[in-house]
Coordinates of C-alpha atoms in Angstrom, one line a residue:
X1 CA 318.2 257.1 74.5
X2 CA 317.5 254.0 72.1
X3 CA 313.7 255.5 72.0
X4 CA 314.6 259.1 70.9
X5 CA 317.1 257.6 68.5
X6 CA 314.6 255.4 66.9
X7 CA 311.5 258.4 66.2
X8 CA 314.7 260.7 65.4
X9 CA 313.5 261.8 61.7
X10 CA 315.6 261.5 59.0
X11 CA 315.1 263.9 56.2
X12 CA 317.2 262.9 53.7
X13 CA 316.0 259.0 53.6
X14 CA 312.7 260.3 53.0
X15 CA 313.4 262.4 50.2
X16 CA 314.7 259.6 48.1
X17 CA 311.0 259.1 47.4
X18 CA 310.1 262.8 46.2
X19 CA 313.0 263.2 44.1
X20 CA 311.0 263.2 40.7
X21 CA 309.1 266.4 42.6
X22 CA 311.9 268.9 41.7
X23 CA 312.8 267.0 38.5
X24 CA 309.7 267.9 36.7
X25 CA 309.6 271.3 37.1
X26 CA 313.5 271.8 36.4
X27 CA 313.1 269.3 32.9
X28 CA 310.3 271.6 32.0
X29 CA 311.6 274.8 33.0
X30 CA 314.7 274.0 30.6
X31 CA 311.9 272.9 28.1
X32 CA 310.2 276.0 27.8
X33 CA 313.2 278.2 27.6
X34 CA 314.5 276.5 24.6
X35 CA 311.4 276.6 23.2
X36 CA 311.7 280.1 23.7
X37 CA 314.8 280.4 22.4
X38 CA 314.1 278.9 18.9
X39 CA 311.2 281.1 18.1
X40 CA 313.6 284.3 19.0
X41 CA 316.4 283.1 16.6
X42 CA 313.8 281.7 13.8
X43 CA 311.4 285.4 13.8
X44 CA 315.6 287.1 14.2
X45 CA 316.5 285.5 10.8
X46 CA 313.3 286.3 9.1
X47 CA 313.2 289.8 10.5
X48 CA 316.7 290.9 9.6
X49 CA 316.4 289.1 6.1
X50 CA 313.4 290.8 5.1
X51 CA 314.7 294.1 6.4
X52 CA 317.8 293.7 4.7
X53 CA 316.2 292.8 1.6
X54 CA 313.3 296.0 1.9
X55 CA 316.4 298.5 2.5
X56 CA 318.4 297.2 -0.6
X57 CA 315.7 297.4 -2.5
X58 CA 314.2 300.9 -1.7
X59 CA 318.0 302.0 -2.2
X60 CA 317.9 300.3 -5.4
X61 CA 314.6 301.7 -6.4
X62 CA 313.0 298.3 -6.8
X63 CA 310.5 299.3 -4.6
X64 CA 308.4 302.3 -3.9
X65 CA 307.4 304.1 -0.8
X66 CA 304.5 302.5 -0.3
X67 CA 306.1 298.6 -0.6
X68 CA 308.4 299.8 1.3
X69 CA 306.1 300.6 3.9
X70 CA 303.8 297.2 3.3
X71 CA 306.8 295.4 4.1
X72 CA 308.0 297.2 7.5
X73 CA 304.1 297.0 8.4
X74 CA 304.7 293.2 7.8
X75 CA 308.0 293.2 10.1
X76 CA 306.3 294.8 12.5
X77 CA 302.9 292.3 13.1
X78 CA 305.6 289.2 12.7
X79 CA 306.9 291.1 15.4
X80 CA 303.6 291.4 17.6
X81 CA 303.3 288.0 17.3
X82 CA 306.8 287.3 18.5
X83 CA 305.9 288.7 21.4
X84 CA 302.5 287.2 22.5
X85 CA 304.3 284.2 22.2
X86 CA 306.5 285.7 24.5
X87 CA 304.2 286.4 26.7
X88 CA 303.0 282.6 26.7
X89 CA 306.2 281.5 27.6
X90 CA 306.7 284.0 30.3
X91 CA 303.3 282.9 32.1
X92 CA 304.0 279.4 32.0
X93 CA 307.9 279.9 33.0
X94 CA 306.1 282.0 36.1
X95 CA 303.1 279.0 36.8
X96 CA 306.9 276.6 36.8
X97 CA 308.7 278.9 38.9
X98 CA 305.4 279.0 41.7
X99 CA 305.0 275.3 41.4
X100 CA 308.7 275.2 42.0
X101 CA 308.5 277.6 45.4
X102 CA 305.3 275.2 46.6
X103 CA 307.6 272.1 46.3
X104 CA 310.5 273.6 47.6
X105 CA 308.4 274.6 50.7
X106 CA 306.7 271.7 51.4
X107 CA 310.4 269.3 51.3
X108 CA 312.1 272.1 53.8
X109 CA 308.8 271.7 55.8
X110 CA 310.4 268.2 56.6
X111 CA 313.3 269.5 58.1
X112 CA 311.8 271.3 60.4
X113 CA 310.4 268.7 61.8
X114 CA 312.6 266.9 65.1
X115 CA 310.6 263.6 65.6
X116 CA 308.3 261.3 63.9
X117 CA 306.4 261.4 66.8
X118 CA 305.5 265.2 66.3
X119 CA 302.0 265.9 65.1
X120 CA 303.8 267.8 62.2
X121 CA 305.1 264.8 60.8
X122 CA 301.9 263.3 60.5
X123 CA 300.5 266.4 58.8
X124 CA 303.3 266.1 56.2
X125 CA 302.6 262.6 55.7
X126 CA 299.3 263.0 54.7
X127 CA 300.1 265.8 52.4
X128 CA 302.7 263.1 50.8
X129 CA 299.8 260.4 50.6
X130 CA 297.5 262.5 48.7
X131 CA 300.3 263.4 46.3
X132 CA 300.9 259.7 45.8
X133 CA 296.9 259.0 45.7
X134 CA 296.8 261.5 42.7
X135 CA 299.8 260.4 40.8
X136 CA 298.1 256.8 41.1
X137 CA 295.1 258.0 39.7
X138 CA 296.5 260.2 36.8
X139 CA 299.1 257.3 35.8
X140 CA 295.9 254.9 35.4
X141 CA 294.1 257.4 33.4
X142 CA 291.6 258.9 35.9
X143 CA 292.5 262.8 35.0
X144 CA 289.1 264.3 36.6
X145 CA 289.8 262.2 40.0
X146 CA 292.7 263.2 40.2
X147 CA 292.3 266.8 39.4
X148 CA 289.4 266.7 42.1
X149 CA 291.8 265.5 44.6
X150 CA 294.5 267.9 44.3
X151 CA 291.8 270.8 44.2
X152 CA 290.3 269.4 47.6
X153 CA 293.2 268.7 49.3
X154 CA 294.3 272.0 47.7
X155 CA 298.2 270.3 46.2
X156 CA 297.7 271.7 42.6
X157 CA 301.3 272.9 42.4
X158 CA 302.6 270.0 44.8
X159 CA 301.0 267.3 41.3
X160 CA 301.5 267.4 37.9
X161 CA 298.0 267.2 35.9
X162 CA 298.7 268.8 32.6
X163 CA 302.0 266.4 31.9
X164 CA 300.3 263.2 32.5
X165 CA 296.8 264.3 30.7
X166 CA 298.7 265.3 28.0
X167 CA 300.5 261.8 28.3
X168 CA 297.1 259.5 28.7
X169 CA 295.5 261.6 25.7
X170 CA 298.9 260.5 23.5
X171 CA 298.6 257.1 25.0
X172 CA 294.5 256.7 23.9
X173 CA 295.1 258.1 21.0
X174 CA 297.5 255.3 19.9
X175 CA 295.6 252.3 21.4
X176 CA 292.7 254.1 18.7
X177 CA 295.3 253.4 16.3
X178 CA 296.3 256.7 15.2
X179 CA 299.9 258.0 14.8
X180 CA 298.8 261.9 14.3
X181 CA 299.1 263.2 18.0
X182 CA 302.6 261.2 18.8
X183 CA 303.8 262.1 15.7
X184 CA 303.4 266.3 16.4
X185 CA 304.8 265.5 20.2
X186 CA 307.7 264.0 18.7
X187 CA 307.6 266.5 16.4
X188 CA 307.8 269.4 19.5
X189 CA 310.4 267.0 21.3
X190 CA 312.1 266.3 18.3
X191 CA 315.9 267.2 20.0
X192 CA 315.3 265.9 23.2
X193 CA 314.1 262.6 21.7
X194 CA 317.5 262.1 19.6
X195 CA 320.2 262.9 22.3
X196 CA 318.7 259.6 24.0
X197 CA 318.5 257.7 21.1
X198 CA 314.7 256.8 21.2
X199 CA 313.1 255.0 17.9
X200 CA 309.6 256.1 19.0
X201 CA 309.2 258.1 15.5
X202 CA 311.0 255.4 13.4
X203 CA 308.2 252.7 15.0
X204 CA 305.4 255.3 14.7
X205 CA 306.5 255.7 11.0
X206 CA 307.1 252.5 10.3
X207 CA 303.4 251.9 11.6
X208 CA 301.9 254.1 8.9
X209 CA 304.6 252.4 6.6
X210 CA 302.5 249.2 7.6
X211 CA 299.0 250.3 7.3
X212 CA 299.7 251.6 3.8
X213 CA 300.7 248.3 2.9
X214 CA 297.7 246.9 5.2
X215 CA 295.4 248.5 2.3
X216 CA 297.3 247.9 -0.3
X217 CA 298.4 251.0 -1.6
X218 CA 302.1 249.5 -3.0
X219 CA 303.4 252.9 -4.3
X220 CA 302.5 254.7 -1.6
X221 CA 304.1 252.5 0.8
X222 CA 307.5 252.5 -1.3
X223 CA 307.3 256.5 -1.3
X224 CA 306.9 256.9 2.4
X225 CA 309.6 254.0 3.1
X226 CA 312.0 256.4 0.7
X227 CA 311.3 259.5 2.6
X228 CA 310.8 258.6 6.4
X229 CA 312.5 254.4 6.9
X230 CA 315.5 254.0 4.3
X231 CA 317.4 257.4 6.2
X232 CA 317.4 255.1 8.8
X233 CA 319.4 252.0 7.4
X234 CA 322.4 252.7 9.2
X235 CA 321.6 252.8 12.7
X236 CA 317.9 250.2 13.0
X237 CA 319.2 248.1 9.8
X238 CA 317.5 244.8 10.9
X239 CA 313.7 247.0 11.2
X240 CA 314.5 248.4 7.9
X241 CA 315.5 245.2 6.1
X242 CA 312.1 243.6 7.3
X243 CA 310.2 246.9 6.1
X244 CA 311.2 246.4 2.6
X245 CA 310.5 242.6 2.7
X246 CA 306.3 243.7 3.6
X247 CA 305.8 244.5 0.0
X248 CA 306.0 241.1 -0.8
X249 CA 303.5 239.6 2.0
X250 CA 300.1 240.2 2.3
X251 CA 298.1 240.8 5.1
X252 CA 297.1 237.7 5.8
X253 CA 300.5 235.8 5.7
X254 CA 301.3 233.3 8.3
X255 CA 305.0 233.9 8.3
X256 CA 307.4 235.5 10.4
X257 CA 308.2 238.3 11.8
X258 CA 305.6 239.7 9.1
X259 CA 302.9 238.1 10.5
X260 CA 304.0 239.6 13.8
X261 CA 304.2 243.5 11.8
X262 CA 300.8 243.0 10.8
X263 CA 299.1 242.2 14.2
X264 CA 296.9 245.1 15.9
X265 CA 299.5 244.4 19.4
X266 CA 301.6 246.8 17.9
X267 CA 299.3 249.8 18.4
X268 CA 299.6 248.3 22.4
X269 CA 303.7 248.0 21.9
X270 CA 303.5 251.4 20.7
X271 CA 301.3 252.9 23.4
X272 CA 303.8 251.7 25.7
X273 CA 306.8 252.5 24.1
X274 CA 305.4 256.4 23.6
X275 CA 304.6 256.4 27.8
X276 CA 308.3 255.0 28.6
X277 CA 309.9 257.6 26.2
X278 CA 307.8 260.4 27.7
X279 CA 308.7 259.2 31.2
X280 CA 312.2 259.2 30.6
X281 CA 312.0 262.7 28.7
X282 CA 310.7 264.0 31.4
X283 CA 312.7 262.2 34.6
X284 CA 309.6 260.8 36.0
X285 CA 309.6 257.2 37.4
X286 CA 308.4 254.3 35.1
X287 CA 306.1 252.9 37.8
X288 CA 303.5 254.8 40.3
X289 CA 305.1 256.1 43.5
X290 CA 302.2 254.2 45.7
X291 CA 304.0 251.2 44.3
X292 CA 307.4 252.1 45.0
X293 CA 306.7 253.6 48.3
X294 CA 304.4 250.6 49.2
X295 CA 307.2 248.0 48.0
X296 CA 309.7 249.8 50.3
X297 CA 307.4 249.5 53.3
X298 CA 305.8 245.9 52.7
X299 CA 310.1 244.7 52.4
X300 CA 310.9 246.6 55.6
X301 CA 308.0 245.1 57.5
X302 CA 308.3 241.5 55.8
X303 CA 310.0 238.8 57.7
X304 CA 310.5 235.3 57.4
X305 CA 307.6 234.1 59.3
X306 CA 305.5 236.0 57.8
X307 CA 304.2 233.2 55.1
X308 CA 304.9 230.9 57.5
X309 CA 302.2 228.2 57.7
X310 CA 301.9 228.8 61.0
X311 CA 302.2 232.8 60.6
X312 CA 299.3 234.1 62.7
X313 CA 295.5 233.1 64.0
X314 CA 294.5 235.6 60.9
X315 CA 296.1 232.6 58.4
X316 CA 296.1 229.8 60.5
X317 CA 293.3 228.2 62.4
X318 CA 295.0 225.9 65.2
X319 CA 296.9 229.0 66.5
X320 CA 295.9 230.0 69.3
X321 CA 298.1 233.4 69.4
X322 CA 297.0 236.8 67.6
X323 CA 299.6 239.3 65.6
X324 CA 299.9 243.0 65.0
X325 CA 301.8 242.7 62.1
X326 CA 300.8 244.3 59.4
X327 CA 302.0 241.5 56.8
X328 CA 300.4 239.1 58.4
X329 CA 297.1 240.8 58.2
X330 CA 294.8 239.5 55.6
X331 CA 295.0 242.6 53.6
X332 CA 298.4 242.8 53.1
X333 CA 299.6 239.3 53.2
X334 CA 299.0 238.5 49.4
X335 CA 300.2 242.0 48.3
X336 CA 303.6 241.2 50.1
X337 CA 303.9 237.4 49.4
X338 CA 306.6 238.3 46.3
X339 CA 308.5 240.8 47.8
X340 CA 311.9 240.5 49.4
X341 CA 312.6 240.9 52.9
X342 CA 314.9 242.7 54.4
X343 CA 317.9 241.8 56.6
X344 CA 317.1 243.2 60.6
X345 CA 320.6 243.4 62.5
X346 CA 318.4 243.5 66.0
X347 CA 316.0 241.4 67.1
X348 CA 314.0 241.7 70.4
X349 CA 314.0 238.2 72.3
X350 CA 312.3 237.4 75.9
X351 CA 315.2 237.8 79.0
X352 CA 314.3 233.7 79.6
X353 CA 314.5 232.0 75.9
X354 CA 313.9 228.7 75.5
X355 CA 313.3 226.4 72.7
X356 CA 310.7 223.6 71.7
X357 CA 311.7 220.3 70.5
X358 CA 310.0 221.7 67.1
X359 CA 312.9 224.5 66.8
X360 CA 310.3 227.3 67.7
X361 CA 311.8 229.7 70.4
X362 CA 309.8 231.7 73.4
X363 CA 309.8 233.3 76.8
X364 CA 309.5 230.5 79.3
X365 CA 307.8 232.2 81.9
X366 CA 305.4 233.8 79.4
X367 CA 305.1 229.7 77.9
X368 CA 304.2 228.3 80.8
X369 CA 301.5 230.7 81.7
X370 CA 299.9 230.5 78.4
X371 CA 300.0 226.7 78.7
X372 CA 298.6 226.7 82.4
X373 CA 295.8 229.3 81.0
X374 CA 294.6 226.6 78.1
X375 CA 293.9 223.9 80.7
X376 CA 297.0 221.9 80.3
X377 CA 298.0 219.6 83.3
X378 CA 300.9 220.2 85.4
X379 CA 304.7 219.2 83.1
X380 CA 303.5 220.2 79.9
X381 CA 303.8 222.9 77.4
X382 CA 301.7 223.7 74.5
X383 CA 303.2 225.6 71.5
X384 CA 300.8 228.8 71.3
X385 CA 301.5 228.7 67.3
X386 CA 301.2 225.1 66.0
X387 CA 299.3 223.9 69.2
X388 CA 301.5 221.0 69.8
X389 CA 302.4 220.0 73.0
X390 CA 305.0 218.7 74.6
X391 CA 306.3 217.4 77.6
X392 CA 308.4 220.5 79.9
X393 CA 311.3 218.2 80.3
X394 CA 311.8 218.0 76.6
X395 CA 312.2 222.1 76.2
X396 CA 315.9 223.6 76.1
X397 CA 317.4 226.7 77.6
X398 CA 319.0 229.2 74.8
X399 CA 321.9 231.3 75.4
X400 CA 322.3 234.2 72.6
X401 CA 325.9 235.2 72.5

C-alpha cells in the first residue's frame, strides 16, 4: 500500500511548474484582440467623418461628381486596408488559438497518467525537459538553439520563440545604447505599461534626456525635458528634480548622483529594467524554469548531511562507505550547497539502531559486519563514515518513540 501511494501521480503539484504555459497565450490572445479593436474604432471615426463630410458637401454643391467619387474611392482602399490588417490579426489569433489546443493537450496528457512508474510518465517528462532546455536557451540569448530544439523535438507550439526573440533583440539593442526599439514597444504597449505603473519610458527618456546633455546640446536638452520629463513631476518628482540639476554638471563631474546619471551602467540598468517589465507584461517568470524546477528538486533531495564533512567517499577520503545521493555527488554538491533543505516527517532507520559515542547512529548488525569485513579484532567497531573506532562496549542501544 505505502508503495502505490508513494508512485501515485499527482497532477496538480506538477502543474505549479507549467503555469506560465497557458498564461502566455491567454496575455497575448487579449493583446491581439485589443489591438484589433483600436484599429476598428480609429479607421470607424475616419470612415464615418469623411463620409459625413463628402455627403454634406455634394448636397451643398461644394463638390462635384467626380470629388465626390475621389473621396468614396478613398473610403473604400482605407477600407481594404482595414481589412488585411484584419486578416493579420485573424491568422495570428488562429496560430494563438493552436498553440493554445497543443498546451492544453499536452497538461491533460498528465492526467491520464496513474503512476509515475508508467512509461508514459517518463515520456511526458521528457517532453517537459526539452521545453525547459529551450526556454533556458532563449532566456540567455541563444534564439537559433533554441529554435533548433523545439523543431527537433517537434514542441513549436508547446515554446515561445517569437516573444523572447523579440525580447533579447530589445534587450541588445539597449546594451548598444540605443532607446529607438524600446521606445516603439513601449509605444505598442503603451496601456498595458501604465495600468502597472512601470517608469520604463520615463528612464528610456530620461536617457536620451542625458545623452543630449552628454554632447552638449543645452537647448535641446531643456526642449525634450519640457516635452517628455517635466509631465512627470508629480508622480517620479525626485528623478525629475535631478534631471533639471544635469544642465549645470558636465560630463565629467565627480559628484553625486550626477556622476552616477552619466555612467554607461545605465544602458545595463536599462536593459534589465526593459526585460523585467516585459516579463511581467506578459506573466512570464523572472528567472528560467530549469532554475526553478532544479531549485525545487536540489531542496527536496538536500539533507543535513549532505555538506557534512564527512558526507560521502565522493567528498571525503577516510570514508569508507559510498552514497547514491544525488547531492552528494560531485556534480551537484556545489550547485546545492546554498539551497534550503526541506523538513522530511519520515525517516527510514535500521530495526536494531544503535549509536556511537561520536553521536553518529547505525544498524548494529549491519555495524558489526562491516567492522568484522575491514579486519578489525574481535570487541571493536569502526565508524564506516569518519573511520574511527571504538570499543563495542562503549556503543548505546536507541529506542525511537
Amino acid at each position: 500500500m505505502a508503495e502505490v501511494t508513494s508512485t501515485k501521480l499527482n497532477p496538480e503539484s506538477h502543474l505549479l511548474l507549467d503555469q506560465p504555459l497557458l498564461r502566455l497565450p491567454a496575455e497575448l490572445s487579449r493583446k491581439n484582440f485589443k489591438s484589433a479593436a483600436l484599429h476598428v474604432e480609429h479607421d470607424r471615426k475616419a470612415l464615418l467623418g469623411t463620409l459625413k463630410a463628402t455627403a454634406n458637401d455634394s448636397l451643398a454643391g461644394r463638390k462635384s461628381a467626380s470629388e465626390s467619387l475621389d473621396s468614396l474611392d478613398t473610403m473604400i482602399n482605407r477600407m481594404r486596408n482595414l481589412k488585411r490588417k484584419m486578416e493579420g490579426f485573424h491568422e495570428e489569433e488562429r496560430t494563438i488559438h493552436r498553440q493554445t489546443r497543443a498546451r492544453l493537450e499536452h497538461l491533460h496528457d498528465l492526467y491520464r497518467i496513474p503512476s509515475l512508474a508508467d512509461v508514459k510518465y517518463d515520456e511526458w517528462s521528457r517532453v517537459r525537459l526539452n521545453r525547459l532546455l529551450v526556454d533556458y536557451l532563449l532566456r540567455s540569448g541563444y534564439g537559433e538553439s533554441a529554435a533548433a530544439l523545439a523543431k527537433e523535438k517537434r514542441i513549436e507550439d508547446l515554446v515561445d520563440l517569437d516573444i523572447f526573440v523579440q525580447c533579447h533583440r530589445v534587450e541588445e539593442s539597449l546594451r548598444g545604447k540605443s532607446t529607438h526599439e524600446c521606445l516603439a514597444w513601449c509605444s505598442e504597449h503603451r496601456e498595458l505599461t501604465r495600468k502597472t505603473h512601470s517608469t520604463l519610458e520615463f528612464e528610456l527618456r530620461l536617457q536620451q534626456y542625458i545623452e543630449l546633455r552628454r554632447r552638449g546640446q543645452l537647448a535641446e536638452a531643456r526642449h525634450h525635458a519640457q516635452r517628455y520629463i517635466t509631465p512627470d513631476s508629480e508622480t517620479i518628482n525626485p528623478e525629475v528634480h535631478r534631471a533639471a540639476g544635469l544642465l549645470a554638471y558636465p560630463p565629467e563631474t565627480k559628484v553625486e548622483p550626477y556622476k552616477t546619471m552619466y555612467s554607461s551602467s545605465r544602458w545595463d540598468f536599462l536593459s534589465k529594467l526593459f526585460v523585467k517589465t516585459h516579463h511581467e507584461l506578459f506573466s512570464l517568470p523572472g528567472r528560467p524554469l530549469m532554475h526553478i524546477a532544479l531549485s525545487a528538486g536540489l531542496s527536496a533531495l538536500k539533507t543535513p548531511s549532505c555538506h557534512s564533512k564527512y558526507a560521502s567517499s565522493s567528498s571525503n577520503a577516510s570514508s569508507t562507505t559510498t552514497t547514491v545521493c544525488p547531492i552528494c555527488s560531485t556534480e551537484l554538491n556545489e550547485l546545492a550547497r546554498n539551497l534550503r533543505h526541506v523538513q522530511h516527517n519520515k525517516s527510514s532507520v535500521e530495526h536494531d539502531p544503535i549509536v556511537l559515542p561520536n553521536g553518529r547512529v547505525y544498524g548494529r548488525e549491519r555495524l558489526l559486519e562491516m567492522s568484522s569485513k575491514a579486519g578489525l579484532e574481535e570487541g571493536k567497531v569502526k565508524d564506516p563514515t569518519t573511520s574511527e573506532v571504538f570499543d563495542a562496549s562503549q556503543i548505546r542501544k536507541v529506542f525511537i518513540s
